[in-house]
XYZ file of C-alpha atoms in Angstrom:
702
model
C 42.880 -16.402 -0.011
C 44.926 -13.829 1.933
C 46.270 -12.576 -1.391
C 42.739 -11.613 -2.386
C 42.733 -8.885 0.220
C 45.277 -7.002 -1.830
C 43.359 -7.300 -5.081
C 40.760 -4.733 -6.068
C 37.122 -5.829 -5.666
C 36.804 -5.602 -9.451
C 39.500 -8.225 -10.054
C 38.271 -10.598 -7.357
C 34.666 -10.516 -8.491
C 35.572 -11.282 -12.067
C 37.824 -14.072 -10.888
C 34.964 -15.885 -9.153
C 32.449 -15.335 -11.964
C 34.463 -15.181 -15.122
C 31.675 -16.540 -17.303
C 29.569 -13.504 -16.483
C 32.027 -10.841 -17.657
C 29.956 -8.207 -19.505
C 30.609 -7.836 -23.205
C 30.774 -4.040 -22.980
C 32.443 -1.690 -20.541
C 30.560 -1.916 -17.215
C 29.026 1.126 -15.576
C 31.139 2.706 -12.879
C 30.651 5.274 -10.149
C 31.846 8.850 -9.875
C 33.786 10.663 -7.176
C 30.613 12.560 -6.229
C 28.674 9.322 -5.859
C 31.410 7.917 -3.655
C 31.252 10.986 -1.403
C 27.447 10.854 -1.353
C 27.445 7.210 -0.263
C 29.731 8.035 2.666
C 27.599 11.058 3.595
C 24.389 9.019 3.424
C 25.810 6.307 5.671
C 26.979 8.906 8.182
C 23.548 10.562 8.282
C 21.778 7.227 8.688
C 23.949 6.172 11.598
C 23.847 9.602 13.195
C 20.241 10.701 12.745
C 17.939 7.742 12.036
C 15.507 6.882 14.801
C 16.673 3.284 14.750
C 20.201 3.599 16.079
C 21.549 0.884 13.821
C 25.238 0.610 13.028
C 26.683 -0.488 9.710
C 28.364 -3.719 10.795
C 28.915 -7.214 9.413
C 25.286 -8.230 10.008
C 23.962 -5.180 8.159
C 26.537 -5.875 5.453
C 25.090 -9.363 4.946
C 21.579 -7.950 4.983
C 22.584 -5.385 2.369
C 23.821 -8.067 -0.025
C 20.573 -10.015 0.356
C 18.455 -6.901 -0.170
C 20.537 -5.699 -3.127
C 20.182 -9.044 -4.906
C 16.466 -9.076 -4.081
C 16.119 -5.553 -5.494
C 17.779 -6.582 -8.740
C 16.304 -10.056 -9.151
C 13.289 -10.506 -6.803
C 11.897 -13.556 -8.625
C 15.339 -15.212 -8.870
C 15.088 -15.471 -12.644
C 18.494 -14.156 -13.769
C 21.314 -14.765 -11.290
C 22.782 -18.250 -11.017
C 23.683 -19.949 -7.769
C 27.360 -19.710 -8.735
C 26.997 -15.937 -9.124
C 25.531 -15.562 -5.643
C 28.212 -17.789 -4.113
C 30.795 -15.580 -5.768
C 29.205 -12.466 -4.302
C 28.979 -14.014 -0.830
C 32.731 -13.757 -0.247
C 32.078 -10.032 0.287
C 29.058 -10.431 2.530
C 30.919 -9.026 5.551
C 32.740 -6.306 3.643
C 30.048 -3.904 2.429
C 30.166 -1.894 5.653
C 33.849 -1.245 4.967
C 33.170 -0.472 1.303
C 30.506 2.125 2.133
C 32.596 3.707 4.874
C 35.390 4.247 2.322
C 33.076 5.157 -0.543
C 34.325 2.141 -2.500
C 31.361 1.036 -4.623
C 33.268 -1.251 -6.986
C 31.695 -4.519 -5.844
C 28.052 -3.347 -5.963
C 28.662 -1.946 -9.444
C 30.223 -5.178 -10.620
C 27.339 -7.174 -9.202
C 25.078 -4.956 -11.259
C 27.232 -5.466 -14.354
C 26.789 -9.227 -14.036
C 23.059 -8.798 -13.494
C 22.834 -6.550 -16.544
C 24.606 -9.118 -18.696
C 22.438 -11.955 -17.397
C 19.303 -9.967 -18.263
C 20.602 -9.066 -21.729
C 21.453 -12.647 -22.536
C 18.213 -14.074 -21.207
C 15.854 -11.520 -22.741
C 17.617 -11.757 -26.107
C 17.027 -15.504 -25.974
C 13.373 -15.053 -24.953
C 12.716 -12.600 -27.796
C 14.334 -14.991 -30.284
C 12.050 -17.816 -29.109
C 8.941 -15.643 -29.406
C 9.925 -14.547 -32.912
C 10.794 -18.091 -34.047
C 7.789 -19.545 -35.880
C 9.180 -23.044 -35.566
C 8.793 -22.938 -31.773
C 5.285 -24.118 -30.922
C 3.396 -23.878 -27.640
C 0.837 -26.457 -26.575
C -1.577 -25.896 -23.724
C -2.993 -29.384 -23.233
C -0.347 -30.952 -20.980
C -0.130 -31.291 -17.212
C 2.736 -28.892 -16.638
C 2.558 -25.883 -14.342
C 4.839 -23.039 -13.354
C 5.940 -21.933 -9.901
C 5.021 -18.292 -9.477
C 6.005 -17.299 -5.966
C 9.773 -17.668 -6.189
C 10.771 -15.332 -3.357
C 11.859 -18.282 -1.201
C 13.006 -20.467 -4.094
C 16.708 -21.407 -4.396
C 18.843 -19.664 -6.983
C 18.985 -21.317 -10.393
C 21.846 -23.806 -10.557
C 22.161 -24.698 -14.260
C 21.415 -23.177 -17.635
C 19.074 -26.103 -18.351
C 17.074 -25.276 -15.223
C 16.922 -21.626 -16.283
C 15.835 -22.546 -19.817
C 13.026 -24.726 -18.470
C 11.831 -22.041 -16.071
C 11.844 -19.360 -18.756
C 10.128 -21.589 -21.311
C 7.274 -22.039 -18.830
C 7.215 -18.295 -18.161
C 6.926 -17.550 -21.873
C 4.229 -20.187 -22.247
C 2.338 -18.684 -19.296
C 2.494 -15.226 -20.869
C 1.168 -16.517 -24.187
C -1.625 -18.472 -22.463
C -2.704 -15.471 -20.352
C -2.991 -13.290 -23.457
C -4.752 -16.055 -25.378
C -7.321 -16.351 -22.598
C -7.725 -12.560 -22.747
C -8.832 -12.818 -26.392
C -5.637 -12.643 -28.439
C -4.509 -15.231 -30.967
C -1.277 -17.088 -30.260
C 0.531 -15.050 -32.932
C -0.772 -11.797 -31.452
C 0.240 -12.935 -27.979
C 3.753 -13.788 -29.140
C 4.084 -10.410 -30.831
C 2.860 -8.591 -27.713
C 5.254 -10.460 -25.451
C 8.161 -9.892 -27.833
C 7.497 -6.158 -27.707
C 7.289 -6.196 -23.932
C 10.564 -8.056 -23.519
C 12.202 -5.857 -26.145
C 11.186 -2.797 -24.124
C 12.688 -4.362 -21.009
C 15.863 -5.205 -22.889
C 16.178 -1.662 -24.231
C 15.671 -0.252 -20.756
C 18.371 -2.416 -19.209
C 20.765 -1.409 -21.992
C 20.039 2.272 -21.332
C 20.622 2.123 -17.574
C 23.071 4.738 -16.343
C 25.373 4.955 -13.368
C 22.795 7.125 -11.614
C 20.229 4.307 -11.839
C 22.575 1.721 -10.344
C 23.566 4.149 -7.608
C 19.941 4.755 -6.602
C 19.075 1.030 -6.540
C 22.159 0.314 -4.472
C 21.605 3.043 -1.882
C 17.934 2.167 -1.479
C 18.908 -1.443 -0.796
C 20.833 0.048 2.122
C 18.313 2.633 3.360
C 15.402 0.172 3.444
C 17.339 -1.882 6.005
C 16.825 0.966 8.474
C 13.077 1.137 7.820
C 10.739 1.073 4.786
C 10.126 4.839 4.784
C 13.797 5.814 4.569
C 14.768 6.321 0.927
C 17.429 7.853 -1.283
C 16.304 10.069 -4.172
C 18.713 10.710 -6.993
C 18.737 14.240 -8.466
C 16.509 13.000 -11.308
C 14.022 11.353 -8.971
C 13.947 14.409 -6.734
C 13.261 16.659 -9.712
C 10.641 14.530 -11.443
C 8.738 13.041 -8.561
C 6.743 15.179 -6.135
C 7.092 13.996 -2.556
C 3.351 14.239 -2.047
C 2.414 11.360 -4.304
C -1.313 11.899 -3.988
C -0.854 15.286 -5.634
C 1.730 14.162 -8.173
C -0.659 11.460 -9.377
C -3.570 13.798 -10.026
C -4.277 11.818 -13.186
C -5.915 8.893 -11.352
C -5.762 9.799 -7.659
C -3.675 6.942 -6.273
C -0.676 6.581 -3.996
C 1.885 4.135 -5.394
C 5.117 2.552 -4.284
C 7.627 0.082 -5.686
C 7.602 -3.384 -4.154
C 9.991 -5.924 -5.607
C 9.639 -5.432 -9.382
C 6.062 -4.155 -9.242
C 4.345 -0.791 -8.920
C 1.926 -1.388 -6.059
C -1.171 0.609 -5.112
C -0.881 1.774 -1.506
C -4.245 3.527 -1.374
C -6.722 5.455 -3.494
C -7.505 9.102 -2.908
C -11.157 9.448 -1.928
C -13.096 11.224 -4.635
C -10.354 10.660 -7.216
C -10.878 9.102 -10.658
C -9.613 5.651 -9.628
C -11.802 5.570 -6.508
C -14.841 6.655 -8.529
C -14.154 4.088 -11.251
C -14.088 1.450 -8.539
C -12.011 -1.393 -9.992
C -8.517 -0.494 -8.779
C -7.888 -1.591 -5.175
C -5.208 -1.233 -2.512
C -2.395 -3.814 -2.949
C -3.159 -4.269 -6.654
C -0.017 -4.264 -8.804
C 0.215 -2.274 -12.027
C 2.094 -4.330 -14.615
C 1.249 -2.339 -17.757
C 0.144 1.145 -18.802
C -1.496 2.217 -22.076
C -2.846 5.459 -23.481
C -6.389 5.934 -24.752
C -9.029 3.304 -25.459
C -6.982 1.585 -28.159
C -3.375 2.344 -27.189
C -0.888 -0.474 -26.710
C -0.286 -1.486 -23.100
C 3.413 -1.115 -22.254
C 4.848 -3.574 -19.750
C 6.186 -1.661 -16.708
C 7.385 -4.539 -14.540
C 10.789 -3.576 -13.166
C 10.437 0.102 -14.096
C 11.367 2.980 -11.848
C 8.419 4.505 -10.011
C 8.860 7.955 -11.525
C 8.836 6.423 -15.021
C 5.560 4.622 -14.314
C 4.157 7.873 -12.927
C 5.034 9.678 -16.158
C 3.002 7.130 -18.146
C 0.010 7.331 -15.813
C -0.088 11.094 -15.751
C -1.768 12.943 -18.584
C -4.219 15.659 -19.550
C -7.635 15.846 -17.943
C -10.443 13.956 -19.750
C -8.075 11.467 -21.387
C -8.054 7.710 -20.797
C -5.244 5.723 -19.208
C -5.334 1.926 -19.327
C -3.807 0.000 -16.434
C -3.038 -3.683 -16.702
C -3.448 -4.888 -13.141
C -2.431 -7.993 -11.236
C -5.021 -8.178 -8.425
C -4.039 -8.085 -4.766
C -3.206 -11.583 -3.561
C -2.761 -12.973 -7.080
C 0.529 -14.664 -7.836
C 3.112 -13.054 -10.083
C 2.424 -14.172 -13.641
C -1.225 -14.836 -12.910
C -4.196 -13.531 -14.838
C -4.412 -9.766 -15.154
C -7.214 -7.403 -16.069
C -7.193 -4.077 -17.903
C -8.821 -1.104 -16.194
C -9.694 2.094 -18.039
C -9.696 5.290 -15.986
C -10.578 8.790 -17.176
C -7.894 11.149 -15.939
C -9.020 14.097 -13.868
C -7.789 16.311 -11.089
C -8.556 15.349 -7.523
C -10.435 18.395 -6.324
C -10.229 19.530 -2.729
C -14.016 19.686 -2.509
C -14.200 16.017 -3.524
C -11.995 15.148 -0.545
C -13.799 17.423 1.911
C -15.727 16.172 4.929
C -19.399 15.455 4.299
C -22.368 14.594 6.489
C -25.489 12.461 6.454
C -28.256 11.317 8.792
C -28.690 7.623 9.583
C -31.980 6.655 11.221
C -32.203 3.264 12.950
C -34.627 1.650 15.415
C -33.842 -0.048 18.708
C -35.418 -3.346 19.815
C -38.528 -1.510 20.980
C -39.019 0.306 17.684
C -37.835 3.723 18.846
C -36.059 5.569 16.015
C -32.675 7.140 16.736
C -31.246 9.881 14.574
C -27.478 9.460 14.148
C -25.168 11.995 12.530
C -22.493 10.627 10.194
C -19.421 12.619 9.162
C -17.071 11.095 6.618
C -13.535 12.537 6.617
C -11.348 11.222 3.761
C -8.242 13.280 4.580
C -6.735 15.625 7.200
C -6.453 18.632 4.921
C -5.633 22.306 5.299
C -5.099 25.061 2.746
C -1.588 26.118 3.797
C -1.395 28.817 1.131
C -4.524 30.505 2.473
C -3.188 30.229 6.029
C 0.076 31.883 4.974
C -1.965 34.688 3.367
C -3.781 35.103 6.704
C -7.067 34.390 4.978
C -9.610 33.894 7.799
C -11.733 31.746 5.481
C -9.040 29.139 4.846
C -10.335 25.602 4.351
C -9.414 22.825 6.762
C -10.768 19.484 7.922
C -11.289 20.732 11.479
C -13.274 23.788 10.391
C -15.406 21.689 8.052
C -16.110 19.026 10.702
C -17.015 21.714 13.266
C -19.467 23.271 10.802
C -21.003 19.884 9.998
C -21.388 19.054 13.701
C -23.201 22.352 14.190
C -25.542 21.553 11.299
C -26.190 18.041 12.608
C -26.911 19.242 16.136
C -29.553 21.588 14.712
C -31.240 18.420 13.459
C -31.104 17.075 17.035
C -28.958 13.995 16.482
C -28.725 11.391 19.254
C -25.094 10.492 18.536
C -22.250 11.003 16.074
C -20.293 8.549 13.887
C -16.995 9.895 12.531
C -15.896 7.762 9.574
C -12.111 7.675 9.054
C -12.040 4.577 6.858
C -9.510 4.878 4.011
C -8.214 8.150 5.506
C -4.474 7.961 4.854
C -3.620 10.908 7.096
C -2.391 14.364 6.260
C -1.667 17.329 8.505
C -0.521 16.515 12.063
C -1.793 19.930 13.144
C -5.223 19.019 11.831
C -5.206 15.708 13.709
C -4.491 17.667 16.874
C -7.082 20.377 16.262
C -9.752 17.858 15.263
C -9.237 16.024 18.548
C -9.744 19.407 20.177
C -13.386 19.320 19.086
C -14.080 16.334 21.354
C -11.929 16.594 24.498
C -10.736 19.143 27.018
C -7.368 20.757 26.627
C -4.628 18.145 26.927
C -1.960 16.139 25.144
C -3.022 14.442 21.901
C 0.193 12.799 20.745
C 3.770 12.356 21.929
C 6.676 12.522 19.487
C 9.963 10.861 20.375
C 12.993 11.930 18.342
C 16.107 9.942 17.537
C 17.988 11.555 20.441
C 15.408 10.234 22.904
C 13.683 13.530 23.641
C 9.883 13.476 23.814
C 7.749 16.385 22.643
C 3.996 16.723 22.972
C 1.261 18.148 20.797
C -1.344 19.806 23.018
C -4.899 20.977 22.548
C -5.634 24.677 22.202
C -9.049 25.075 23.798
C -10.406 24.243 27.237
C -13.867 22.909 26.347
C -15.003 20.318 23.798
C -17.032 21.486 20.818
C -19.095 18.286 20.798
C -19.633 16.280 23.987
C -22.255 13.772 22.863
C -21.937 10.024 22.195
C -19.217 9.291 19.636
C -18.031 6.308 17.582
C -14.975 6.479 15.306
C -14.731 4.082 12.342
C -11.309 2.967 11.048
C -9.920 0.302 8.727
C -6.562 -0.966 7.492
C -6.193 2.083 5.213
C -6.640 4.542 8.097
C -3.108 5.776 8.693
C -0.891 8.340 10.364
C -3.047 11.332 11.401
C -6.123 9.073 11.499
C -4.345 6.810 13.959
C -3.321 9.735 16.136
C -6.914 10.958 16.333
C -8.482 7.518 16.861
C -5.851 6.622 19.459
C -6.498 9.816 21.417
C -10.275 9.276 21.383
C -9.724 5.727 22.623
C -7.196 6.653 25.326
C -9.336 9.457 26.728
C -12.374 7.183 26.735
C -14.117 9.832 24.717
C -15.721 7.418 22.284
C -15.674 3.896 20.918
C -13.448 2.855 18.000
C -14.837 0.213 15.648
C -13.657 -1.375 12.396
C -10.444 -3.188 11.542
C -6.912 -2.587 12.783
C -5.386 0.560 11.295
C -2.330 0.807 9.028
C 0.305 1.200 11.740
C 2.467 4.012 10.354
C 3.736 5.739 13.462
C 6.929 7.295 12.128
C 7.919 10.792 11.020
C 10.292 11.502 8.127
C 12.308 14.540 7.115
C 14.254 15.213 3.913
C 17.977 15.938 4.022
C 19.926 17.329 1.090
C 23.015 15.328 0.117
C 25.910 16.106 -2.178
C 23.925 14.287 -4.873
C 20.173 13.948 -4.357
C 18.272 13.726 -1.085
C 17.737 11.368 1.815
C 14.227 10.937 3.247
C 14.874 9.588 6.722
C 12.792 8.467 9.679
C 13.732 10.641 12.643
C 10.814 10.326 15.078
C 7.983 8.086 16.228
C 4.444 8.861 17.341
C 3.154 7.705 20.724
C -0.307 7.928 22.217
C -1.016 9.567 25.582
C -1.168 6.020 26.974
C 2.480 5.637 25.948
C 1.659 3.057 23.259
C 3.218 3.551 19.838
C 0.930 3.732 16.804
C 3.778 2.114 14.855
C 3.401 -1.404 13.440
C 0.466 -2.470 15.610
C -1.764 0.442 14.644
C -4.937 1.234 16.557
C -6.852 -1.874 17.626
C -10.631 -1.257 17.561
C -12.823 -1.788 20.614
C -15.142 -3.809 18.351
C -13.590 -5.437 15.291
C -15.111 -5.951 11.846
C -14.027 -8.489 9.218
C -12.209 -7.058 6.221
C -11.258 -8.092 2.703
C -7.970 -6.204 3.017
C -5.103 -8.630 3.651
C -2.881 -7.188 6.386
C 0.034 -9.240 5.099
C -0.196 -7.198 1.879
C -1.288 -3.793 3.227
C -0.072 -1.997 6.320
C 3.131 -1.334 8.202
C 3.429 -4.905 9.453
C 3.656 -6.082 5.836
C 7.129 -4.480 5.578
C 9.960 -6.727 6.699
C 12.043 -3.791 7.972
C 9.250 -1.890 9.729
C 10.233 -0.441 13.094
C 8.685 -2.351 16.000
C 5.849 -1.388 18.316
C 7.004 -0.130 21.702
C 5.968 2.044 24.621
C 7.133 5.128 26.471
C 5.866 6.757 29.640
C 2.170 7.591 29.637
C 0.965 11.163 30.012
C -1.416 11.778 32.928
C -4.828 12.316 31.358
C -8.478 12.035 32.316
C -10.505 9.048 31.140
C -14.007 10.344 30.531
C -15.667 6.952 30.172
C -14.613 3.441 31.109
C -16.079 1.294 28.334
C -14.468 -1.929 29.547
C -17.736 -3.281 31.000
C -19.903 -1.963 28.173
C -17.879 -3.296 25.208
C -18.439 -7.045 25.912
C -22.191 -6.466 26.001
C -22.093 -4.467 22.754
C -19.889 -7.129 21.135
C -22.339 -9.858 22.125
C -25.223 -8.042 20.450
C -23.054 -7.248 17.424
C -22.036 -10.908 16.998
C -25.649 -12.084 17.263
C -26.839 -9.513 14.742
C -24.265 -10.204 12.033
C -24.945 -13.952 12.083
C -28.210 -13.299 10.269
C -27.321 -10.100 8.421
C -27.184 -11.072 4.702
C -24.552 -8.459 3.889
C -22.283 -9.481 6.760
C -22.685 -13.165 5.926
C -21.767 -12.314 2.326
C -18.692 -10.366 3.481
C -17.488 -13.286 5.611
C -18.076 -15.712 2.723
C -16.106 -13.421 0.366
C -13.201 -13.336 2.821
C -13.128 -17.154 2.964
C -13.356 -17.268 -0.825
C -10.361 -14.944 -1.231
C -8.309 -16.768 1.406
C -8.885 -20.150 -0.256
C -7.661 -18.877 -3.583
C -4.705 -16.969 -2.147
C -2.987 -20.232 -1.203
C -2.165 -21.087 -4.821
C 1.597 -21.313 -5.381
C 1.654 -22.601 -8.943
C -0.361 -21.903 -12.091
C -1.420 -24.562 -14.561
C -0.322 -24.241 -18.192
C -3.254 -26.343 -19.359
C -5.774 -24.095 -21.112
C -8.779 -26.278 -20.401
C -7.987 -26.463 -16.697
C -7.422 -22.716 -16.562
C -10.750 -22.031 -18.272
C -12.500 -24.456 -15.942
C -10.951 -22.768 -12.920
C -11.908 -19.318 -14.185
C -15.481 -20.470 -14.770
C -15.612 -22.101 -11.328
C -14.441 -18.909 -9.626
C -16.996 -16.782 -11.477
C -19.751 -19.294 -10.697
C -18.840 -19.341 -7.006
C -18.885 -15.533 -6.950
C -22.352 -15.534 -8.479
C -23.574 -18.178 -6.019
C -22.386 -16.090 -3.072
C -24.099 -13.006 -4.489
C -27.321 -14.936 -5.115
C -27.318 -16.224 -1.535
C -27.127 -12.620 -0.353
C -29.887 -11.584 -2.744
C -32.138 -14.439 -1.677
C -31.765 -13.499 1.987
C -32.674 -9.899 1.145
C -35.541 -10.782 -1.170
C -33.814 -9.469 -4.300
C -34.208 -11.116 -7.714
C -31.500 -13.701 -8.361
C -29.083 -13.768 -11.298
C -30.184 -16.455 -13.750
C -26.892 -16.821 -15.628
C -23.235 -15.861 -15.593
C -23.832 -13.584 -18.581
C -26.417 -11.634 -16.594
C -24.072 -11.515 -13.583
C -21.188 -10.193 -15.693
C -23.334 -7.638 -17.495
C -24.756 -6.277 -14.261
C -21.239 -5.868 -12.869
C -20.169 -3.888 -15.935
C -23.249 -1.667 -15.756
C -22.746 -0.960 -12.053
C -19.117 -0.064 -12.798
C -20.174 2.448 -15.449
C -22.818 3.956 -13.170
C -20.307 4.343 -10.360
C -17.800 6.060 -12.645
C -20.388 8.506 -13.979
C -21.900 9.255 -10.590
C -19.178 11.727 -9.581
C -17.690 11.994 -6.080
C -19.111 9.286 -3.804
C -21.712 10.260 -1.217
C -22.244 8.662 2.173
C -24.298 5.523 1.547
C -26.580 5.302 4.577
C -28.703 2.643 2.850
C -26.105 0.244 1.425
C -22.940 0.596 3.536
C -23.085 -2.576 5.646
C -20.331 -1.571 8.073
C -21.719 1.931 8.563
C -25.193 0.580 9.276
C -23.796 -1.913 11.778
C -21.868 0.910 13.464
C -25.167 2.737 13.745
C -26.709 -0.346 15.332
C -23.903 -0.440 17.903
C -24.557 3.218 18.684
C -28.284 2.457 19.088
C -27.440 -0.451 21.446
C -25.480 2.005 23.563
C -28.102 4.739 23.482
C -30.978 2.336 24.149
C -29.540 1.154 27.462
C -31.669 2.306 30.395
C -28.560 3.860 31.937
C -27.617 5.592 28.700
C -30.575 7.516 27.393
C -29.783 10.483 25.189
C -29.463 12.912 28.116
C -27.581 10.477 30.331
C -25.172 9.624 27.510
C -24.310 13.284 26.956
C -23.790 13.793 30.673
C -21.597 10.679 30.746
C -19.447 12.115 27.961
C -18.999 15.368 29.940
C -17.656 13.671 33.061
C -14.050 14.411 33.975
């Protein structure tokens, strides 16, 4: 084996996996790419917040991540291939330090050949009329293969792929296609994938390889090739104006991170966070193109399009297993207008136990926005979230509200300056957030004014999709004891990235972390509410903690700060009343039942290839959904659904109404969580020691 040290990586790799030698000249790297790889590694080790060194352990992690990036479902590489690669598992640190990318490129060459061979075989099977598929047996297919062993034999691979093909045909058949139509559709999809893999260039391999390295430092550190940097706007919510969604690549899928409030997808209502887009089509009748394994910028190009045109998304729902049943969603493209994302207000009126009516102001803030162009022009009328919220508070106080609810659910963040200035409306001058850089220095974002704009009772609502700036604001309100925070645990993104130009492309790198005035990081853990609500959002699928390489939660020194109110004795009493109330609230009972329903069905690891069983399961799931809805309706005195057909039709009609209704308004009548938040506020205000006047005085105390 010592002799191998003197052989080039190219020769050694081919020696251990001779059967996988590509039939055409493999892609190779350029001198510029070699220099860029060395520069990227230097910048990561020198400037990333996580002072991680490229050593043998990181080298082994890189190999695992690179193979996962190429073949996440373990459908192409053989066990013998991986064993051949493993002889270099401790060498990639040395390769990157020298700019020697031969081994990663040869691994890709073997992957490319495996994909070509397999997809050519799959297409031939689909186009062979003598190959029949039956759907009346007892066989099933394993879907979640992330932890599965690598395929050992060609026979094992053939069996796995035969089941995959059969699953694809069955899914399309159940969606209304004939078997022949399903075969034709699948053949086209696999042909597209085959053509794409044949057209891959050195630049594509280079980007995949470097991102397998950067993601080891943290999930928000990425390499952008020159093409990616040119075609893909960093601000994804603006670059995806066509549907108003923020996307990312996870494994081989394009995953929905969040929807932009007021955008076409949010208004349409069917697309959800953590859904995976597996196909994209144009117009009502256009063919849906399979996009599994595509680059994110390529998927973006298909989704984008002129205003008032239709894009069709084939979606694998959040929690569903890869290869499971999909649905097609039609969305009318439109621009996400600033006014649709602007803060809005409403009045929520609720009684206490004695029948006294309390008037509560509600402000919904979907984004921390600011018109930077207008600010640069010194336009005094520039639009910002803080200015809009201040104006809405003024309008609400004219209506003599008893308390204020600030709704930050689904608010993915935005301007840090706005998070700071918005906090300024509720507390005295002081520190809002601490920022620790990679060199250990801690900076602080302070308030500008000395007196709060609003000093009345306050509750802040958050959920799993409240991120970044939302977490800074909610954390500050909680630490200062300025108000209660209710909802579900926030996203947990407490890191700051900057973009560095490289010889080729750019490096987006995490350089800092956010910390609250208490010293707690907002990273990973997020903001934990004072009173928690159940949620349908799976935090193993959505949120910082869902990333395997997310930076950990930690603490730094707290900043001396006043605590206006100590809610520690009040919260248990409010929680007790909350728990009692939701036990008999039909909407809360329904929400809890839906969560149990989703959790039960998320445990499925295999999918049956028996059509009758699949149809029976589909019918059972629909029936259970209708039963849960009817139980809610019965408790509320609403007419029950008499049949599944009626249930389905009503769902379609509600979907159309929602899409045509325009930007969503605050639903003070039907938003279960908002109404319960109002009830918690009433519980607080109705206390003998916390009448309206006393509560405002309590909030002023320093």
